[in-house]
XYZ file of C-alpha atoms in Angstrom:
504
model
C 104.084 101.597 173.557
C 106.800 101.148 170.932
C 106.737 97.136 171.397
C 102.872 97.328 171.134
C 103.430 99.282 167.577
C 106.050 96.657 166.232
C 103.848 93.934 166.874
C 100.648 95.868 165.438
C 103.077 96.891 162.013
C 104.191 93.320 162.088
C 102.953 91.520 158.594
C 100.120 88.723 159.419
C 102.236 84.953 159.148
C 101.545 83.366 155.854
C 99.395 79.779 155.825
C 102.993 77.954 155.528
C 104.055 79.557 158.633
C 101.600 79.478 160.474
C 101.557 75.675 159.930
C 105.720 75.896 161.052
C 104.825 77.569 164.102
C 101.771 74.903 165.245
C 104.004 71.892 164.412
C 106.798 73.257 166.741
C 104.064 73.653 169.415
C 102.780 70.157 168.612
C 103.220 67.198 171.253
C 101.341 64.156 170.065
C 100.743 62.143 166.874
C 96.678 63.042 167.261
C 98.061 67.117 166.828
C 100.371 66.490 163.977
C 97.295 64.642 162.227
C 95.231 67.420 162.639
C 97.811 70.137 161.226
C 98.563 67.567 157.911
C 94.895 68.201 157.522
C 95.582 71.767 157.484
C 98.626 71.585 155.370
C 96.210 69.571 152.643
C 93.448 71.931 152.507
C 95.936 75.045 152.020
C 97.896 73.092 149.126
C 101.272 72.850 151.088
C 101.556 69.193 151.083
C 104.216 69.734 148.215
C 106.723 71.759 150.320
C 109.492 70.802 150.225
C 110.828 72.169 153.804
C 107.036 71.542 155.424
C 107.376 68.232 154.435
C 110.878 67.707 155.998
C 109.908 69.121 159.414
C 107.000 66.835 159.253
C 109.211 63.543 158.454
C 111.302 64.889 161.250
C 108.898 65.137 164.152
C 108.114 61.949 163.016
C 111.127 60.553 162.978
C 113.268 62.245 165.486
C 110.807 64.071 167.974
C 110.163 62.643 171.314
C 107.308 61.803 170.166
C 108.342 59.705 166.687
C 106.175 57.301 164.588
C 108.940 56.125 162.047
C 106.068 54.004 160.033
C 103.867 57.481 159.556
C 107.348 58.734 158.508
C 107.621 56.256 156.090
C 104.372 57.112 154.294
C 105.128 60.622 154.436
C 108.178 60.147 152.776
C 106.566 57.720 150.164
C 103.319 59.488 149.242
C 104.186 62.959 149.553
C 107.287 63.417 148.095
C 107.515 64.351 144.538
C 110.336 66.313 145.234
C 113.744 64.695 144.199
C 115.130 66.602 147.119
C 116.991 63.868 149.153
C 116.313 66.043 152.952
C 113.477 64.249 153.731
C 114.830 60.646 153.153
C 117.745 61.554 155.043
C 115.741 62.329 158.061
C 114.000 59.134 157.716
C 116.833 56.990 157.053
C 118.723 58.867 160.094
C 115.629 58.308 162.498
C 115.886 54.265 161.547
C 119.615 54.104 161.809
C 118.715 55.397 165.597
C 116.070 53.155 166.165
C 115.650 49.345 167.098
C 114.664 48.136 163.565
C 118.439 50.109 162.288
C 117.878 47.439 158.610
C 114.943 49.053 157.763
C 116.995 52.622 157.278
C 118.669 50.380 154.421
C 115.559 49.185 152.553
C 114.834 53.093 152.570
C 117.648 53.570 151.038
C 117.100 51.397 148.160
C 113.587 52.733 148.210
C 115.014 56.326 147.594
C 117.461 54.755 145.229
C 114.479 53.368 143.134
C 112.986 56.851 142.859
C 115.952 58.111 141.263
C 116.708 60.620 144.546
C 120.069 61.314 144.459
C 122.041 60.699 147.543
C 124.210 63.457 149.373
C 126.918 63.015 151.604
C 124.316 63.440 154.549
C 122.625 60.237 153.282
C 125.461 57.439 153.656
C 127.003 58.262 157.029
C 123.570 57.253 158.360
C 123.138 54.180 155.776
C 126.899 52.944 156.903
C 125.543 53.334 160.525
C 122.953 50.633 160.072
C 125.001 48.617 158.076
C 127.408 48.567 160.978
C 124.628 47.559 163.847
C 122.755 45.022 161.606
C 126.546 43.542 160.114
C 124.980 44.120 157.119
C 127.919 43.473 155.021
C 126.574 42.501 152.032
C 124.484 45.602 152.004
C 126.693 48.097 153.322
C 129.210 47.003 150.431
C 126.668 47.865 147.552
C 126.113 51.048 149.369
C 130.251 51.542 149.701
C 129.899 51.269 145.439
C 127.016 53.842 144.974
C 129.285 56.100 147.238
C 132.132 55.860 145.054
C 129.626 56.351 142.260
C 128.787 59.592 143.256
C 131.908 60.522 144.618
C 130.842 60.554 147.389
C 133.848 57.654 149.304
C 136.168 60.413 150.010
C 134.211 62.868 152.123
C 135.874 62.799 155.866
C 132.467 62.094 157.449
C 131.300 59.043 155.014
C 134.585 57.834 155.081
C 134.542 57.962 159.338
C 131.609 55.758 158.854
C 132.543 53.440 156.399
C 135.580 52.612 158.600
C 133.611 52.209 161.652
C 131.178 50.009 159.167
C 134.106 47.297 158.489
C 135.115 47.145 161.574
C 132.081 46.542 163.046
C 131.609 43.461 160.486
C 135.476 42.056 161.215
C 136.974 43.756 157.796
C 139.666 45.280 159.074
C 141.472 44.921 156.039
C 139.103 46.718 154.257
C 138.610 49.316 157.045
C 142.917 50.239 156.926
C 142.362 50.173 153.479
C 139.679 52.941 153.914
C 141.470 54.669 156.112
C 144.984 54.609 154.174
C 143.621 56.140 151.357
C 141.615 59.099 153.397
C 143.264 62.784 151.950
C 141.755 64.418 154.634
C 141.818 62.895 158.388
C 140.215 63.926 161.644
C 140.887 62.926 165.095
C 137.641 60.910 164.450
C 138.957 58.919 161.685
C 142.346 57.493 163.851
C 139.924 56.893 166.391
C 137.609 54.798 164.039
C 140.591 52.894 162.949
C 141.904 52.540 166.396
C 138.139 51.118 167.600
C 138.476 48.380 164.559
C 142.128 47.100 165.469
C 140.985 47.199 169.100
C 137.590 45.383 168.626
C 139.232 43.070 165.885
C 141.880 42.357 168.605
C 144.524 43.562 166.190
C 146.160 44.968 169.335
C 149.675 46.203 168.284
C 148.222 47.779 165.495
C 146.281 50.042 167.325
C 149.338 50.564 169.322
C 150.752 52.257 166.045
C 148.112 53.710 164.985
C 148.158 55.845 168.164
C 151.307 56.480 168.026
C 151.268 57.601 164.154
C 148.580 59.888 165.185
C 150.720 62.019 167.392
C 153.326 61.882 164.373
C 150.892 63.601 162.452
C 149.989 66.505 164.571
C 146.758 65.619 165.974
C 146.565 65.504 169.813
C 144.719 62.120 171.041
C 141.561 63.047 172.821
C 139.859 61.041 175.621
C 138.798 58.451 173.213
C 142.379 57.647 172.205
C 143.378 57.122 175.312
C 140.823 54.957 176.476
C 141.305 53.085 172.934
C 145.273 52.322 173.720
C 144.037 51.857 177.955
C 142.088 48.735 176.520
C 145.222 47.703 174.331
C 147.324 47.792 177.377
C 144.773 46.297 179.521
C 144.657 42.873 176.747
C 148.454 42.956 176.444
C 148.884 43.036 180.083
C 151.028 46.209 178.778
C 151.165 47.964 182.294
C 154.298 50.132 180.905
C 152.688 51.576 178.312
C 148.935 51.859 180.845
C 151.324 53.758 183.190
C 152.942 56.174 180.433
C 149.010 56.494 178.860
C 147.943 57.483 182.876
C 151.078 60.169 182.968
C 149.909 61.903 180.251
C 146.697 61.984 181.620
C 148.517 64.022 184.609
C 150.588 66.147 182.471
C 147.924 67.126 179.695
C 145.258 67.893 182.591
C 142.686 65.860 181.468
C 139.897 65.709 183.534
C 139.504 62.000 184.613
C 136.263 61.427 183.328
C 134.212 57.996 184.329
C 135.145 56.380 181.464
C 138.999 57.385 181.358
C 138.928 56.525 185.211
C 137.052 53.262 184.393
C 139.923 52.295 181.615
C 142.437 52.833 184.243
C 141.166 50.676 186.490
C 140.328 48.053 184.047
C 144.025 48.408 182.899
C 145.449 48.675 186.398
C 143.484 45.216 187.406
C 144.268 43.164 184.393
C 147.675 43.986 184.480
C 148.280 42.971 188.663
C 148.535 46.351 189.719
C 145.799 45.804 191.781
C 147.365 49.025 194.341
C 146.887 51.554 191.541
C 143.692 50.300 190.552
C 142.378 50.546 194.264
C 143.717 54.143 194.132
C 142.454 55.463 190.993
C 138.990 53.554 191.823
C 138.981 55.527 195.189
C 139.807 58.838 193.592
C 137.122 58.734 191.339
C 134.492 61.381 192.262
C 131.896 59.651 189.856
C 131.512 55.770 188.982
C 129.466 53.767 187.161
C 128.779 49.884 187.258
C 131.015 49.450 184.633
C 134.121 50.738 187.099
C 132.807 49.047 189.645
C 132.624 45.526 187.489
C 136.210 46.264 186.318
C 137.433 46.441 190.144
C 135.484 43.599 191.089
C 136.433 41.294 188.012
C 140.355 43.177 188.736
C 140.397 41.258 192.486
C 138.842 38.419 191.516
C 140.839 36.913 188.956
C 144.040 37.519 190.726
C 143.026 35.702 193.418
C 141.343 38.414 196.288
C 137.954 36.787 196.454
C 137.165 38.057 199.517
C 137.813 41.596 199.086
C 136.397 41.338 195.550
C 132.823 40.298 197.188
C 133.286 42.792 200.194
C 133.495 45.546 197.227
C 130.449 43.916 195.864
C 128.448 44.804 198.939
C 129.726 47.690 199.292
C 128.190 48.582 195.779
C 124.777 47.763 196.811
C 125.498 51.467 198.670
C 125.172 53.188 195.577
C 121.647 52.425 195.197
C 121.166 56.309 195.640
C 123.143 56.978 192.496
C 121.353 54.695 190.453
C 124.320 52.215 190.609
C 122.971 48.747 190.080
C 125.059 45.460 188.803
C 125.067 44.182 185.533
C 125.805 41.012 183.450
C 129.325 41.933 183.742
C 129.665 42.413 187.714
C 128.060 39.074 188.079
C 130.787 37.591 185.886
C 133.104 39.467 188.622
C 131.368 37.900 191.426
C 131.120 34.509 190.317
C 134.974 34.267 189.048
C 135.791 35.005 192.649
C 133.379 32.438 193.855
C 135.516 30.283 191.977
C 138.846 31.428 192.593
C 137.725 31.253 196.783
C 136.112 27.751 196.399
C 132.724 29.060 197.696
C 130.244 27.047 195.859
C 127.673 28.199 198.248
C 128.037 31.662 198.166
C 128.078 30.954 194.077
C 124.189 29.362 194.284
C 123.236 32.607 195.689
C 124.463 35.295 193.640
C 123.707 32.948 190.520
C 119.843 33.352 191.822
C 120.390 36.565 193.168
C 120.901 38.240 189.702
C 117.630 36.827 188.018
C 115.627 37.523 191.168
C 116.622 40.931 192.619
C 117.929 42.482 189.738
C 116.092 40.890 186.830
C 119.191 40.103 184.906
C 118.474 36.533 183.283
C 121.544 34.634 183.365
C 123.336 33.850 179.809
C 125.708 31.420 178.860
C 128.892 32.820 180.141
C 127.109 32.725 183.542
C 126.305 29.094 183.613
C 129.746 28.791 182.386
C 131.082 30.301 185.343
C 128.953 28.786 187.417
C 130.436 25.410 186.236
C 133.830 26.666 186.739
C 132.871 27.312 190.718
C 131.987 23.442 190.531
C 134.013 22.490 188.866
C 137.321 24.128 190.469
C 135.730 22.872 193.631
C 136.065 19.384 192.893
C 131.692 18.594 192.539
C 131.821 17.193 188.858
C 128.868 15.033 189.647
C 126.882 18.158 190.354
C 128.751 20.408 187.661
C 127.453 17.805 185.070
C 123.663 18.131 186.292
C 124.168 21.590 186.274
C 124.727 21.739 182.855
C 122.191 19.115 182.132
C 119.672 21.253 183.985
C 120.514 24.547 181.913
C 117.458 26.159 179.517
C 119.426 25.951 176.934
C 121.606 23.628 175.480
C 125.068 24.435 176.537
C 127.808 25.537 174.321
C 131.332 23.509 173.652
C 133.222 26.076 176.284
C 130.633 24.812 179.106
C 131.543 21.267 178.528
C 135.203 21.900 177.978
C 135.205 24.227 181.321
C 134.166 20.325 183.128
C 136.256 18.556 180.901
C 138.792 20.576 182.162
C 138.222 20.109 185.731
C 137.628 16.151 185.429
C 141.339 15.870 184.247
C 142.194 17.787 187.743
C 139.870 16.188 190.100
C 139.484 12.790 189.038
C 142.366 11.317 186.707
C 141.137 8.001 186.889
C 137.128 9.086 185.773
C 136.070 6.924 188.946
C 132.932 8.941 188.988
C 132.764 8.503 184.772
C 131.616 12.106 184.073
C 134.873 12.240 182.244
C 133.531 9.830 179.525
C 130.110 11.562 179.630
C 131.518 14.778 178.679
C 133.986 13.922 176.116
C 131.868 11.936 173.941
C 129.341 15.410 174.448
C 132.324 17.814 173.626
C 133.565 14.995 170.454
C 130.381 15.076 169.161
C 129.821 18.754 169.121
C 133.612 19.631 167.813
C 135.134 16.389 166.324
C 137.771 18.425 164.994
C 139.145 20.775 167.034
C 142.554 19.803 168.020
C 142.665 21.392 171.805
C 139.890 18.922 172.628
C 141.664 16.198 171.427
C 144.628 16.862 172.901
C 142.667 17.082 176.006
C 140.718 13.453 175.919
C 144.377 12.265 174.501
C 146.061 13.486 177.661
C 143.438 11.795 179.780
C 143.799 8.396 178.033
C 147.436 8.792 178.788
C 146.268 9.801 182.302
C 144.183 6.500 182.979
C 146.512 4.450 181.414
C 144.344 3.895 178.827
C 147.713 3.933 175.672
C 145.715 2.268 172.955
C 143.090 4.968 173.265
C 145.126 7.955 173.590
C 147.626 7.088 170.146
C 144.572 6.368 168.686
C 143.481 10.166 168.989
C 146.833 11.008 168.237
C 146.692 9.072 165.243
C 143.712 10.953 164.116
C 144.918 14.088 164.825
C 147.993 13.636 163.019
C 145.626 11.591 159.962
C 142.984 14.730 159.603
C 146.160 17.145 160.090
C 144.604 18.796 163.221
C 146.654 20.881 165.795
C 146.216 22.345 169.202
C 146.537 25.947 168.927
C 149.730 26.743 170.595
C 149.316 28.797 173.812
C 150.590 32.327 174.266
C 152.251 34.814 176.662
C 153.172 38.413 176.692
C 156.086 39.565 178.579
C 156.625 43.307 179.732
C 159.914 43.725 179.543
C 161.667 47.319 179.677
C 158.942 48.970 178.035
C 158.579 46.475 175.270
C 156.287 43.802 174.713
C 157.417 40.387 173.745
C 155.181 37.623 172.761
C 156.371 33.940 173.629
C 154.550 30.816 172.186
C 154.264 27.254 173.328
C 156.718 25.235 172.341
C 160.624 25.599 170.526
C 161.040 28.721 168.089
C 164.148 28.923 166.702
C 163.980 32.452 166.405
C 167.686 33.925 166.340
C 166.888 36.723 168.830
C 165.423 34.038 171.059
C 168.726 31.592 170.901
C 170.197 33.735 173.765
C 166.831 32.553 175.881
C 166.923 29.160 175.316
C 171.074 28.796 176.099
C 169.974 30.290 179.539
C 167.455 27.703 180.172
C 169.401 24.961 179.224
C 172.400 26.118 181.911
C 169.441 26.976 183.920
C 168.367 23.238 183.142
C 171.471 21.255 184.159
C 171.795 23.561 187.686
C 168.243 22.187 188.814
C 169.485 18.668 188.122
C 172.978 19.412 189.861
C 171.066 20.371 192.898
C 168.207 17.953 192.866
């Protein structure tokens, strides 16, 4: 009785509520046309907060229609209220057509709307997936304009922004002069130096991080996993996993997944296998890290066994991926089995739909290659869709100076003038065709590409090594450096040196 009397005393809804309560019942385009109808014959098509829940089932419902958004936004607002154009420019910036949230933008900007610091963080969002940079640095301006720059969540963004276009000068620079930091900020600067490979500055940034009081959360961990798995730094991967341990941190997928990746790029191939095992959930992506981990250190066998294996988790919606097939075919390669190659290179396009790019016909040359078939490596290519890149034809060129010195076969000469004419100036290629002059006897020919090397001032870049050494990391280069530290090294090899010739 006393519920029936509150809802009898209850006040009829007015027409705007009313309207609020049918578009939170609504479920198609057709129902939201029907209740703007409504909204224009009671004269609410100038409310403000109607018209923003309108713009955002449109934009950010299940069941969105970003252009009707648009004209929302465009005809109906005569409000200088920027809530609405947020929502829009949000519901582009999640979208496939992200650059459009940016000519919205400017839109608003033409309207004299003035933007909030809800309005950029989405703006520097599409910036960052479209590389926008030109863009995104006109919008950096009007934040500083309206002061706008040093807000902790626009300033998150804008780091992630120039990062995501290679400025990682400009995104330290950002994040340097930040008065107020979050975990999210180091993170975003972390993410740049990682995905700029500036590698031992993420190292510090991590480690500045902690000097500052704030704890690293999952994503800083899997941020300085990937350092150590490029660096090869399995010290520092083993210190990152014993934190793990000692912090309790529940070994998510993707913290599991970094510790493999790390494990298997650094030869620990043992405490990759265990940490894999241990894993109560997986995803492809740990499953292409273990496979890619055994293949390029030379288990081809057990890296394809795993491969079957993962056919098994069909149930859990486990299915390879671009990357696993990169896995599979480098230990095609490494195994010699140029058989087993052709079939998972037309296994991927025909069971699992996944057309093959360039790095696949890449690799695919590689298991020719390495397997001594340059006649049928070079058809290979000739036969690809597309026209292959310079790393294709140096991956042959490669393989020619291995399997046939003396260019008997002459897909040497084929594939050098192909390589010349696509990078006459890169010096590693030269030094290449140089070597294999030299190789064939050929001396005229090969100090006559030395001579133009040295004439056009072109150099190979020097080759590099990282050694993980107590804990530290020290990088090694091709060649002499007269580095004092390094002196001790080189004295060593020298006695090191004359002993070999003693014995020999």
């Amino acid at each position: 009785m006393v519920r029936f009397k509150t809802l009898l005393n209850t006040p009829p809804l007015t027409n705007k509520q009313q309207c609020l309560s049918l578009l939170n019942s609504c479920h198609s385009i057709n129902h939201l046309h029907q209740l703007q109808a409504q909204i224009h014959l009671n004269s609410l098509h100038n409310d403000t907060h109607l018209l923003s829940e309108l713009v955002y089932f449109c934009s950010l419902s299940p069941f969105k229609n970003l252009p009707h958004a648009r004209k929302l936004v465009h005809h109906f607002s005569n409000n200088p209220s920027p809530i609405s154009w947020n929502i829009l420019i949000r519901g582009y910036a999640s979208s496939d057509s992200a650059i459009e949230s940016i000519w919205v933008f400017k839109e608003m900007r033409k309207r004299g709307v003035k933007p909030n610091k809800l309005t950029f963080p989405f703006v520097f969002k599409s910036c960052s997936i479209s590389l926008a940079l030109c863009e995104g640095t006109q919008v950096h301006c009007d934040a500083v304009k309206f002061g706008l720059d040093s807000d902790v969540y626009v300033s998150n963004n804008l780091i992630n922004f120039y990062g995501c276009c290679k400025k990682i000068v400009y995104a330290r620079k950002v994040f340097d002069e930040m008065c107020v930091r979050t975990i999210v900020s180091w993170n975003s600067v972390m993410t740049a130096c990682v995905e700029n490979v500036w590698l031992n500055d993420g190292i510090e940034y991590f480690f500045k991080m902690r000097d500052c009081g704030f704890e690293p959360d999952e994503t800083s961990m899997v941020l300085l996993l990937t350092v150590c798995a490029e660096l090869g730094y399995l010290s520092l991967g083993i210190w990152v996993h014993s934190q793990l341990i000692l912090r309790g941190m529940v070994l998510s997928v993707q913290l599991g997944t970094a510790l493999v990746d790390m494990y298997g790029k650094s030869g620990d191939l043992g405490y990759a296998r265990v940490v894999f095992e241990r894993m109560e959930k997986r995803n492809v992506w740990t499953w292409s890290s273990m496979i890619t981990g055994l293949a390029q250190h030379g288990f081809a066998e057990e890296a394809l066994v795993l491969f079957e294996m993962m056919g098994d988790e069909k149930s859990n919606n486990i299915f390879p991926n671009y990357v696993t097939y990169l896995g599979v075919l480098c230990a095609c390669s490494h195994g010699g089995m140029v058989d087993e190659g052709y079939r998972y290179f037309r296994e991927m396009e025909v069971l699992h739909a996944i057309k093959p790019m360039m790095v696949h016909y890449g690799a695919m040359v590689d298991v020719l290659g390495r397997a001594g078939r340059l006649s049928e490596a070079y058809q290979f290519i000739i036969g690809m869709p597309f026209a292959p890149d310079p790393i294709v034809w140096r991956t042959l060129l490669s393989a020619c100076t291995v399997h046939d010195v003396c260019d008997r076969a002459g897909i040497g000469d084929k594939v050098r003038t192909r390589l010349l004419r696509m990078e006459p100036k890169r010096g590693g290629n030269l030094v290449i065709v140089a070597n294999m002059y030299a190789e064939e006897g050929k001396w005229e020919k090969a100090a006559n590409v030395r001579r133009v090397m040295r004439d056009g001032g072109l150099k190979k870049m020097a080759g590099e090594s990282w050694v993980d050494l107590g804990g530290s990391m020290y990088k090694f280069f091709a060649g002499y450096d007269c580095s004092s530290h390094l002196m001790p090294v080189y004295d060593l090899l020298d006695v090191l040196n004359m002993h070999l010739k003693i014995v020999h």
